[in-house]
Tab-separated table of C-alpha atoms in Angstrom:
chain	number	residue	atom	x	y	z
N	292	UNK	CA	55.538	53.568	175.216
N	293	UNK	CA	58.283	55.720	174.119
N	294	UNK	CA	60.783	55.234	176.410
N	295	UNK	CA	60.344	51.421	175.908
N	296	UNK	CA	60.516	52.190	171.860
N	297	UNK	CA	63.596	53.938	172.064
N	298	UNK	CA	65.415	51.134	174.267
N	299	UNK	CA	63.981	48.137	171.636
N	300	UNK	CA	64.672	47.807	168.319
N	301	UNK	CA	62.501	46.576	165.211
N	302	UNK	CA	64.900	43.494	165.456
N	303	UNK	CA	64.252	42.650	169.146
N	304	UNK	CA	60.346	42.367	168.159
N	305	UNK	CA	61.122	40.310	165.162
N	306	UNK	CA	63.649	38.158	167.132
N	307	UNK	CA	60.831	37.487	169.580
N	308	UNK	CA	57.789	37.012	167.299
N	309	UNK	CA	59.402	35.074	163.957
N	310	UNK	CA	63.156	33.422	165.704
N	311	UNK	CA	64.579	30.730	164.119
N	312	UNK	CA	65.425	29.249	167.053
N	313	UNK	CA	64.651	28.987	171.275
N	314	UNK	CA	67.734	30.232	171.725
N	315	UNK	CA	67.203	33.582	169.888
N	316	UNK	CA	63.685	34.208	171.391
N	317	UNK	CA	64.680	34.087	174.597
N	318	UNK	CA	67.760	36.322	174.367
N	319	UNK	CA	64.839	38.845	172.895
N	320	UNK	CA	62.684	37.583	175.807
N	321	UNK	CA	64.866	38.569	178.436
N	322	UNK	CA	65.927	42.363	176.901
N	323	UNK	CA	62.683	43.225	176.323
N	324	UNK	CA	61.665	42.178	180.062
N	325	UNK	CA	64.851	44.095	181.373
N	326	UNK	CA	63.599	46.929	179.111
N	327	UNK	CA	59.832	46.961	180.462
N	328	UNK	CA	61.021	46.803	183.787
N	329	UNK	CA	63.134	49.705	183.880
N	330	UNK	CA	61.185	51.800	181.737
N	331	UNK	CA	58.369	54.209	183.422
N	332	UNK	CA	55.193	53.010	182.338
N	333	UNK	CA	52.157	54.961	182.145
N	334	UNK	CA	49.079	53.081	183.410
N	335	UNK	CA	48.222	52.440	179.416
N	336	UNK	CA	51.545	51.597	178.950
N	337	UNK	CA	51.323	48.954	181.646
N	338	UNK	CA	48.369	47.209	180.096
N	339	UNK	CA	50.811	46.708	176.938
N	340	UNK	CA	53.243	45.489	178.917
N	341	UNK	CA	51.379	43.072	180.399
N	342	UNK	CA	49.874	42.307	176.781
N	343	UNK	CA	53.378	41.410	175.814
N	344	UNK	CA	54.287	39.487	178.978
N	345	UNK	CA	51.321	36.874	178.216
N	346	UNK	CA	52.488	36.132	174.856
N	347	UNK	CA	56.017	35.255	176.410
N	348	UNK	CA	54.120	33.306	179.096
N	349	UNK	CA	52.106	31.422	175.983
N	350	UNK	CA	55.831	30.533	173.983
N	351	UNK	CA	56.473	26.765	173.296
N	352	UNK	CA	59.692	27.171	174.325
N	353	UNK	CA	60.360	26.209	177.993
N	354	UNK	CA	64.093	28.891	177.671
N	355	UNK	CA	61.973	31.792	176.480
N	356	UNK	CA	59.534	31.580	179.156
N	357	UNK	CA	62.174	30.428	181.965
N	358	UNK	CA	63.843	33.920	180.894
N	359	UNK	CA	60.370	35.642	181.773
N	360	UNK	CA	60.433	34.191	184.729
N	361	UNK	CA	64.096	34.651	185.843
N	362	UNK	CA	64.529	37.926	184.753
N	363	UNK	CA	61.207	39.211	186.484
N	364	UNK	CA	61.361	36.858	189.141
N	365	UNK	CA	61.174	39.904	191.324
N	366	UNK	CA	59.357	42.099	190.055
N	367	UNK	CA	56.049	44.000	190.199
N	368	UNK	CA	55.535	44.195	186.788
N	369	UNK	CA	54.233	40.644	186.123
N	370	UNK	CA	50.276	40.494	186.246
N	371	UNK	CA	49.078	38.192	188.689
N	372	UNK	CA	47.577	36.004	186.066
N	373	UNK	CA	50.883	35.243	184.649
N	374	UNK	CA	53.042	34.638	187.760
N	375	UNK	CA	50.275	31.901	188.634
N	376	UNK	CA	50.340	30.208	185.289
N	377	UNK	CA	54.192	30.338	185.494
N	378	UNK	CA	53.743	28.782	188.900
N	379	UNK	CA	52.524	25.771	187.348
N	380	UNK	CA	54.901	25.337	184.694
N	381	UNK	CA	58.366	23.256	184.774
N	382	UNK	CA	60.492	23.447	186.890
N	383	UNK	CA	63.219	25.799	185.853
N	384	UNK	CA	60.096	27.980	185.112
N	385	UNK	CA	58.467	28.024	188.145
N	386	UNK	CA	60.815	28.097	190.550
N	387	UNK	CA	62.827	31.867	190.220
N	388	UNK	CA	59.203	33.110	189.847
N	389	UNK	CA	57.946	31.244	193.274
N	390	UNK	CA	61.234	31.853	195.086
N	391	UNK	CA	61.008	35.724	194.680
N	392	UNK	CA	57.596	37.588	192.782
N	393	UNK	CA	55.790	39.936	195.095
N	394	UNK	CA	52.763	39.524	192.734
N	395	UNK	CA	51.534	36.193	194.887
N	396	UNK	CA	48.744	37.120	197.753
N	397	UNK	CA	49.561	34.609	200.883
N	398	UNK	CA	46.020	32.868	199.729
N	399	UNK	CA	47.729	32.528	196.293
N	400	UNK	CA	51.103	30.279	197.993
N	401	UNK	CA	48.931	28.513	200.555
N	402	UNK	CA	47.096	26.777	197.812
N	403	UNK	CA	50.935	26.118	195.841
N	404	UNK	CA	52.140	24.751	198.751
N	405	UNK	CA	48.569	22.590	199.455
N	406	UNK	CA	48.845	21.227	195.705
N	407	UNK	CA	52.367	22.234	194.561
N	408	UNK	CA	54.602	19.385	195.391
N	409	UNK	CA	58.097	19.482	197.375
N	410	UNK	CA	60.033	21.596	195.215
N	411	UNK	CA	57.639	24.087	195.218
N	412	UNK	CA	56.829	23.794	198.604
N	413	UNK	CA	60.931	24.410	199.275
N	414	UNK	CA	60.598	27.457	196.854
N	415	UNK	CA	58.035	29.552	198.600
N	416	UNK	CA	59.633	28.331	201.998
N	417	UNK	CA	62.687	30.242	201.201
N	418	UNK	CA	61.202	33.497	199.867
N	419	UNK	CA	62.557	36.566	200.963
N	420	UNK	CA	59.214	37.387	203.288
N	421	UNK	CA	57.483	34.632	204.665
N	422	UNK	CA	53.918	35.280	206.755
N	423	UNK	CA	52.641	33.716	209.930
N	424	UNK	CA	49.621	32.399	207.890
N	425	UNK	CA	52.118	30.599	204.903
N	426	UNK	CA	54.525	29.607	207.742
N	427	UNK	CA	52.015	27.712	209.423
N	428	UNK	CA	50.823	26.319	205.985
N	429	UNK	CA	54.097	25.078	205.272
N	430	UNK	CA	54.311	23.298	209.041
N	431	UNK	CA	51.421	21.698	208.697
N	432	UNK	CA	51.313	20.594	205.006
N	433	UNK	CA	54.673	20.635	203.526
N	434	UNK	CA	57.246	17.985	203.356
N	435	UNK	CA	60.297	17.658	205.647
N	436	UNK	CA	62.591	19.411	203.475
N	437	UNK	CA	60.435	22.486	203.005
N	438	UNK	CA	59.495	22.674	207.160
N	439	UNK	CA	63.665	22.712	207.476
N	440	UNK	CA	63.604	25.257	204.689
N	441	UNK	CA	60.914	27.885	206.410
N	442	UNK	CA	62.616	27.329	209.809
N	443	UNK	CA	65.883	28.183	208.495
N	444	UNK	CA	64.871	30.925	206.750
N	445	UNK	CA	65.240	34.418	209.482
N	446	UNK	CA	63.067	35.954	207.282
N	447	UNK	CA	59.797	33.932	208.107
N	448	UNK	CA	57.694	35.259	210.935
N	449	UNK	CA	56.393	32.818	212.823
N	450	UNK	CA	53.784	31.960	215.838
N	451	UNK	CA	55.298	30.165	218.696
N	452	UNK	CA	52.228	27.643	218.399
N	453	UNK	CA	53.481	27.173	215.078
N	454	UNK	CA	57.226	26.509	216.198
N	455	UNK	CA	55.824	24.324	218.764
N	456	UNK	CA	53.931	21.995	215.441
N	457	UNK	CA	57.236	21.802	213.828
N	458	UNK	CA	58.694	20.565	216.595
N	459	UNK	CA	56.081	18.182	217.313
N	460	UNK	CA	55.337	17.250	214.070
N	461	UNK	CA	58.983	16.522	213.247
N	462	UNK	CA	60.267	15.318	216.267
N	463	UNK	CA	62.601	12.413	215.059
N	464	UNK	CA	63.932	15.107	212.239
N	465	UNK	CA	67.464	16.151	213.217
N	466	UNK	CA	66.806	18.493	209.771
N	467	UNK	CA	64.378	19.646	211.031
N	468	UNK	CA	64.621	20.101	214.662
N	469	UNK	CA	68.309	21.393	213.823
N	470	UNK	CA	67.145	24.562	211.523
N	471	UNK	CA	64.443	25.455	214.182
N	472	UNK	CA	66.941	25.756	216.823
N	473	UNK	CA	69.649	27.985	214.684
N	474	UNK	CA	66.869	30.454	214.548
N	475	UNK	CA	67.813	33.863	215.846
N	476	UNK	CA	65.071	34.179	218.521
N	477	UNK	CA	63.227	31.349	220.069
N	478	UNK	CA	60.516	31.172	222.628
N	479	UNK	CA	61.416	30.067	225.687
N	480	UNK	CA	58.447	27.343	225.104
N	481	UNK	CA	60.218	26.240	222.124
N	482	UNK	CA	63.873	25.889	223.889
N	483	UNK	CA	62.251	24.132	226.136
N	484	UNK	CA	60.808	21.702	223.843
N	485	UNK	CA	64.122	21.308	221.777
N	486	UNK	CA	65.836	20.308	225.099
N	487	UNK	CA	63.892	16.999	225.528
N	488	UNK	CA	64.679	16.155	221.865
N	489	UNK	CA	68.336	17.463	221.769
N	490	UNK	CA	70.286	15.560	218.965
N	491	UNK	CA	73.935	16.082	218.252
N	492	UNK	CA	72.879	18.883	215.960
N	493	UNK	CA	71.243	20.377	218.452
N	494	UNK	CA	74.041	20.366	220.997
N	495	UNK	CA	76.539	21.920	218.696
N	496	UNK	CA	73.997	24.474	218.037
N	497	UNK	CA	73.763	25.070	221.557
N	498	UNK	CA	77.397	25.333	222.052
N	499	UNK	CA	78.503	27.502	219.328
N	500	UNK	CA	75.588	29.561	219.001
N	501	UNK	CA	74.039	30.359	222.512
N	502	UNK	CA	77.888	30.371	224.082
N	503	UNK	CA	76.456	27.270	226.764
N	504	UNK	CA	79.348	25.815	228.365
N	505	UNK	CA	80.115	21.891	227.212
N	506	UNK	CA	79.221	20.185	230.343
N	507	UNK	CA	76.073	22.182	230.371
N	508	UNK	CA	74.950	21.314	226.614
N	509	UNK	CA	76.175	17.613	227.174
N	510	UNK	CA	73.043	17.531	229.977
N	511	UNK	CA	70.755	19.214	227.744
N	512	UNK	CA	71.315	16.890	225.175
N	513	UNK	CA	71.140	13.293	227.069
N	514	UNK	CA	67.418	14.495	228.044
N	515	UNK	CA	67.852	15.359	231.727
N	516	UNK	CA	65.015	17.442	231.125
N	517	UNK	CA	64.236	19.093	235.027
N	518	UNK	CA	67.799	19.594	235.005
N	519	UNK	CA	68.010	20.879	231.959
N	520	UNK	CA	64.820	23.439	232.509
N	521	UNK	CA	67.172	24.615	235.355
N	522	UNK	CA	70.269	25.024	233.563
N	523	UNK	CA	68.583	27.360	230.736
N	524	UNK	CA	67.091	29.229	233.276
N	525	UNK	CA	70.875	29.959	234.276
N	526	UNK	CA	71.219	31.803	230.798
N	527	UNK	CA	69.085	34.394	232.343
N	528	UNK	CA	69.944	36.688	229.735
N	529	UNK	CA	68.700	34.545	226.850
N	530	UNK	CA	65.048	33.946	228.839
N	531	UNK	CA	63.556	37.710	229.049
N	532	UNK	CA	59.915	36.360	229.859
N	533	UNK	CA	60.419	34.329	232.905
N	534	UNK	CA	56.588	34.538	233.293
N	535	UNK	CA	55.802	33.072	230.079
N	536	UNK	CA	58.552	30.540	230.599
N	537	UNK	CA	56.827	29.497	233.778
N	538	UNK	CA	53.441	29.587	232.887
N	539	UNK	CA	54.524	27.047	230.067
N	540	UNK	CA	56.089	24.713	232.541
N	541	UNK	CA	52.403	24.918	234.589
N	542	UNK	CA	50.899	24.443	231.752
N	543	UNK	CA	53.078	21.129	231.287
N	544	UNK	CA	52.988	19.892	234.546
N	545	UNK	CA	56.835	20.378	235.304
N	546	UNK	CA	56.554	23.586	237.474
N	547	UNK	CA	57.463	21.099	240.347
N	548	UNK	CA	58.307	22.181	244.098
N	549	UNK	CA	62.006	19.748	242.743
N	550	UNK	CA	62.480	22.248	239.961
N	551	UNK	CA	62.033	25.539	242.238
N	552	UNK	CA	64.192	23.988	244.714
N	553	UNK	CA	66.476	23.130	242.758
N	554	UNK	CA	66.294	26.870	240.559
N	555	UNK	CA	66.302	28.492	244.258
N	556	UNK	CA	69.302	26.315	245.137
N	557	UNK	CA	71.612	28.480	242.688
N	558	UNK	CA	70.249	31.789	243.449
N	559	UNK	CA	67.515	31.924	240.887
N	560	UNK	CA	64.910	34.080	242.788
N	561	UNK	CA	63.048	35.495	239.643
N	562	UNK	CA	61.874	32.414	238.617
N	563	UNK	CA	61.041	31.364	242.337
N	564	UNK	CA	58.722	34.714	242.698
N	565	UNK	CA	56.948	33.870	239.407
N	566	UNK	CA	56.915	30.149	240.003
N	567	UNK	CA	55.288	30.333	243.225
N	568	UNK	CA	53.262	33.226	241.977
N	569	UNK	CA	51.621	31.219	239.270
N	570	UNK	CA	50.896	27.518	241.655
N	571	UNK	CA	49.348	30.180	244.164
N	572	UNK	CA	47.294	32.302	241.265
N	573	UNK	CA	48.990	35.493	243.420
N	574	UNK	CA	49.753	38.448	241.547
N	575	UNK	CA	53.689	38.728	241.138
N	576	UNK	CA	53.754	41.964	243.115
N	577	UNK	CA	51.955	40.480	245.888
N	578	UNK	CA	53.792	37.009	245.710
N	579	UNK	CA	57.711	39.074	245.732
N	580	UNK	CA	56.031	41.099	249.050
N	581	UNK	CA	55.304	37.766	251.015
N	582	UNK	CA	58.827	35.953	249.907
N	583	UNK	CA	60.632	38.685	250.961
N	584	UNK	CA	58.717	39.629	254.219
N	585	UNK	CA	61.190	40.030	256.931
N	586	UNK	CA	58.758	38.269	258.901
N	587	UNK	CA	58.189	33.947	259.095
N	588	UNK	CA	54.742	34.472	258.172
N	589	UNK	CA	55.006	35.285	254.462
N	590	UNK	CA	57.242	32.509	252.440
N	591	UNK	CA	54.895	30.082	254.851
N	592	UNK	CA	51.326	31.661	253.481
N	593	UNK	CA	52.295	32.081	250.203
N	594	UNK	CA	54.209	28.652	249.740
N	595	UNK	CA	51.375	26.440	251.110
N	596	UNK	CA	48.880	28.635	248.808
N	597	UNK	CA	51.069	27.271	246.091
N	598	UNK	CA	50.177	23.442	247.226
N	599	UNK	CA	53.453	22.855	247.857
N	600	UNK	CA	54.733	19.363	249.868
N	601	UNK	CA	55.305	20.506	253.593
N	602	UNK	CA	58.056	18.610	253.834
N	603	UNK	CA	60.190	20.846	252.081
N	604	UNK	CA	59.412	24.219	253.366
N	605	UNK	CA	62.512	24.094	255.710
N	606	UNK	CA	64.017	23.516	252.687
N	607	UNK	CA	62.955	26.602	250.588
N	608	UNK	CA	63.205	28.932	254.092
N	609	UNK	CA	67.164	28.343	254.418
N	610	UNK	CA	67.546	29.019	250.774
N	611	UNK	CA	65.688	32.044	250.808
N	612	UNK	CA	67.364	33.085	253.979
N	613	UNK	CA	70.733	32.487	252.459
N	614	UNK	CA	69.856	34.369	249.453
N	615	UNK	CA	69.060	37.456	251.748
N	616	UNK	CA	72.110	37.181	253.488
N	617	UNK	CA	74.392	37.187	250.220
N	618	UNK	CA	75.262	39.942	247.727
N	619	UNK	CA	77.264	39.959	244.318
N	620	UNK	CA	80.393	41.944	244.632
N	621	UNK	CA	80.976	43.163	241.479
N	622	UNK	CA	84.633	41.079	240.951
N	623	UNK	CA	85.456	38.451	238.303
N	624	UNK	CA	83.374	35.312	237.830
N	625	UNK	CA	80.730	37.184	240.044
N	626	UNK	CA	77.749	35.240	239.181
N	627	UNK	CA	79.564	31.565	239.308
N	628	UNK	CA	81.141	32.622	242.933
N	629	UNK	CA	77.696	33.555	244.294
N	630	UNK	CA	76.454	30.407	242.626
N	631	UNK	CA	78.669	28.582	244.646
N	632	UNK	CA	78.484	29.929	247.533
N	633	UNK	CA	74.788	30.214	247.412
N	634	UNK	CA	75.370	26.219	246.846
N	635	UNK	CA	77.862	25.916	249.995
N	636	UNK	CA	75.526	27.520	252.289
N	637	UNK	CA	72.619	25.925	251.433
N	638	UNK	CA	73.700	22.775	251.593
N	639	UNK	CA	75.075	23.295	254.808
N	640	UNK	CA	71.495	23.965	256.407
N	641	UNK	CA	69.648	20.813	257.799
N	642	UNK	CA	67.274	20.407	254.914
N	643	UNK	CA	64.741	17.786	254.292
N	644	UNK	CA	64.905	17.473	250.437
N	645	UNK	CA	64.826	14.463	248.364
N	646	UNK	CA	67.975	12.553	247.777
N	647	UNK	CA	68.318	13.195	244.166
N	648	UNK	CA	68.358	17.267	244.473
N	649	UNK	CA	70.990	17.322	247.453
N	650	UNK	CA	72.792	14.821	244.807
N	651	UNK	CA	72.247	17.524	241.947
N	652	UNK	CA	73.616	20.262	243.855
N	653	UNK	CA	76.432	18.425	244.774
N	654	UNK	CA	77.225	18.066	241.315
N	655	UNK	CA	76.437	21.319	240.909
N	656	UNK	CA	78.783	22.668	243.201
N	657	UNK	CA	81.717	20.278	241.603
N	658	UNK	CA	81.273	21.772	238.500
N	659	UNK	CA	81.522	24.997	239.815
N	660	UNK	CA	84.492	24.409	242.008
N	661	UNK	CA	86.128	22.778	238.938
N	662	UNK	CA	85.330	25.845	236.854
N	663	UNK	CA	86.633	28.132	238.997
N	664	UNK	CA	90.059	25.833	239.530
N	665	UNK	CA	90.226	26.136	235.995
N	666	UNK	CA	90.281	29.670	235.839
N	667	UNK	CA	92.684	30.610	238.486
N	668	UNK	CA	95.188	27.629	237.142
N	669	UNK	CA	94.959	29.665	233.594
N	670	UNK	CA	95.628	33.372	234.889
N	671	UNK	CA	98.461	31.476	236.889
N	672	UNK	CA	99.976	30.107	233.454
């Protein structure tokens, strides 16, 4: 170990073996770990490094081996053996060593956070790489405070049926529920979930995060969860798998003929083609062909292959007609003036749909028309 002689001094060894005091030892401690870990070690001299990192591990003193740990806290150098006996030390041992060491296998944290207690469940939550396997170890066995800790942390790959266990699992946690939904990407699953448990938290995340208007997070969060489906389906560019988002809602039993009609009412004919293409089990290239037939025959067979009620199909023809019949024009507020429009028209034809969706596009089209007041009363001022 030459390089490592010629960076340590007699004194440094003596300091470490024979010090008066804590104090001293780990001040040697931590040079000679900065030394071994910058030096280029041979595979021999490796062995004697990791020789001299056990007898730091095996010191009485809780500073000298809290310096180990600290100042190789992310590090390859440490032998596995000693960055799980460290692991079980004290606290201001364990934890730099837990929060950081690549050393640990995923089998090797699974079984800290099954035994380990909170604060070392919160340590390896908030590790710089997190797996799906220890993410869904933490869900499903860690505390409250390390589930918030693992959701908030970007760096923590997850499975969306292990999002879907936090949320259940922690429904009634704002913490909780509040760190999953300031995560960069979500599931549309997920969102979806969130919306029916939307605190305050969860609204302001909403508002300042995913840029939805106030009125719009304000229905999110008192639970008007059909509504609400709708509304996120609006921030089209924030749900990129319409069929998984749909096949979700069939899966849940809320891919209701109400929530098409009501998606269909503000121009939403993705999610109509894939809706109707999942109730009718109808490929989606197949399902788009019979919607848009120019003939009456197609909407008809492929909407009562979807088990729709009859009783709306008038309803669902003048909206798709309409839709036809309207194009964006590429102006200003394009998207909310077809909206409306869309909105006007639709509710113009004589439909036969329940009270409470002619009532929600109403509303619909008040916010709309209010928005759009807005607007032209600002570029006025």
């Amino acid at each position: 170990m030459a390089t490592t002689r010629a960076a340590l001094t007699e004194e440094d060894i003596r300091t470490l073996v024979r010090g008066a005091t804590p104090d001293e030892r780990a001040l040697a401690a931590h040079k000679i770990c900065r030394t071994l870990d910058g030096a280029v070690l041979t595979e021999a001299d490796r062995e004697r490094a990791h020789e001299i990192l056990r007898v730091l591990a095996q010191d009485a003193a809780e500073l000298v081996r809290a310096a180990l740990s600290t100042t190789l806290k992310a590090s390859p150098l440490v032998p596995r053996d000693v960055a799980l006996q460290l692991a079980k030390d004290v606290e201001c041992v364990c934890l730099p060593i837990l929060g950081a060491s690549p050393v640990f296998t995923d089998a090797d944290l699974i079984e800290i956070v099954r035994i380990g207690g909170p604060v070392r469940q919160v340590a390896v939550a908030r590790r710089p790489r997190v797996s799906q396997a220890l993410s869904q170890a933490i869900v499903e066995q860690g505390c409250e405070r390390a589930v918030e800790a693992v959701c908030a942390n970007d760096n923590a790959d997850f499975a969306e049926q292990t999002l879907k266990a936090a949320v259940e699992r922690f429904e009634a946690s704002d913490r909780v529920l509040t760190a999953i939904a300031y995560r960069r990407v979500l599931p549309p699953a997920v969102t979806e979930k969130l919306v029916r448990l939307a605190s305050d938290q969860v609204r302001d995340h909403l508002l300042n995060h995913h840029q939805i208007p106030a009125d719009l997070a304000l229905e999110i969060a008192t639970a008007a969860a059909e509504r609400a489906t709708v509304d996120l389906v609006d921030e089209a560019g924030r749900t990129p798998d319409v069929k998984g988002f749909v096949s979700h809602l069939h899966r849940n039993s809320r891919l209701t003929a109400s929530l098409l009609l009501r998606a269909l009412a503000h121009g939403h004919m993705t999610f109509l083609e894939w809706g109707l293409a999942e109730l009718a089990s109808v490929p989606h290239h197949r399902t788009w062909l019979m919607i848009h037939d120019a003939g009456p025959l197609g909407l008809k067979a492929i909407y009562e292959r979807a088990g729709l009620p009859a009783r709306l199909y008038s309803a669902f023809r003048a909206g798709v007609d309409t839709y036809h019949s309207m194009e964006f024009d590429g102006g200003a507020r394009d998207r909310e003036r077809f909206q409306e429009r869309m909105l006007q028209r639709f509710l113009t034809q004589p439909l036969t749909a329940a009270r409470e969706d002619v009532d929600y596009l109403l509303d619909k089209m008040d916010r709309l028309s209010d928005a759009a007041r807005e607007v032209h009363m600002a570029a006025r001022a």
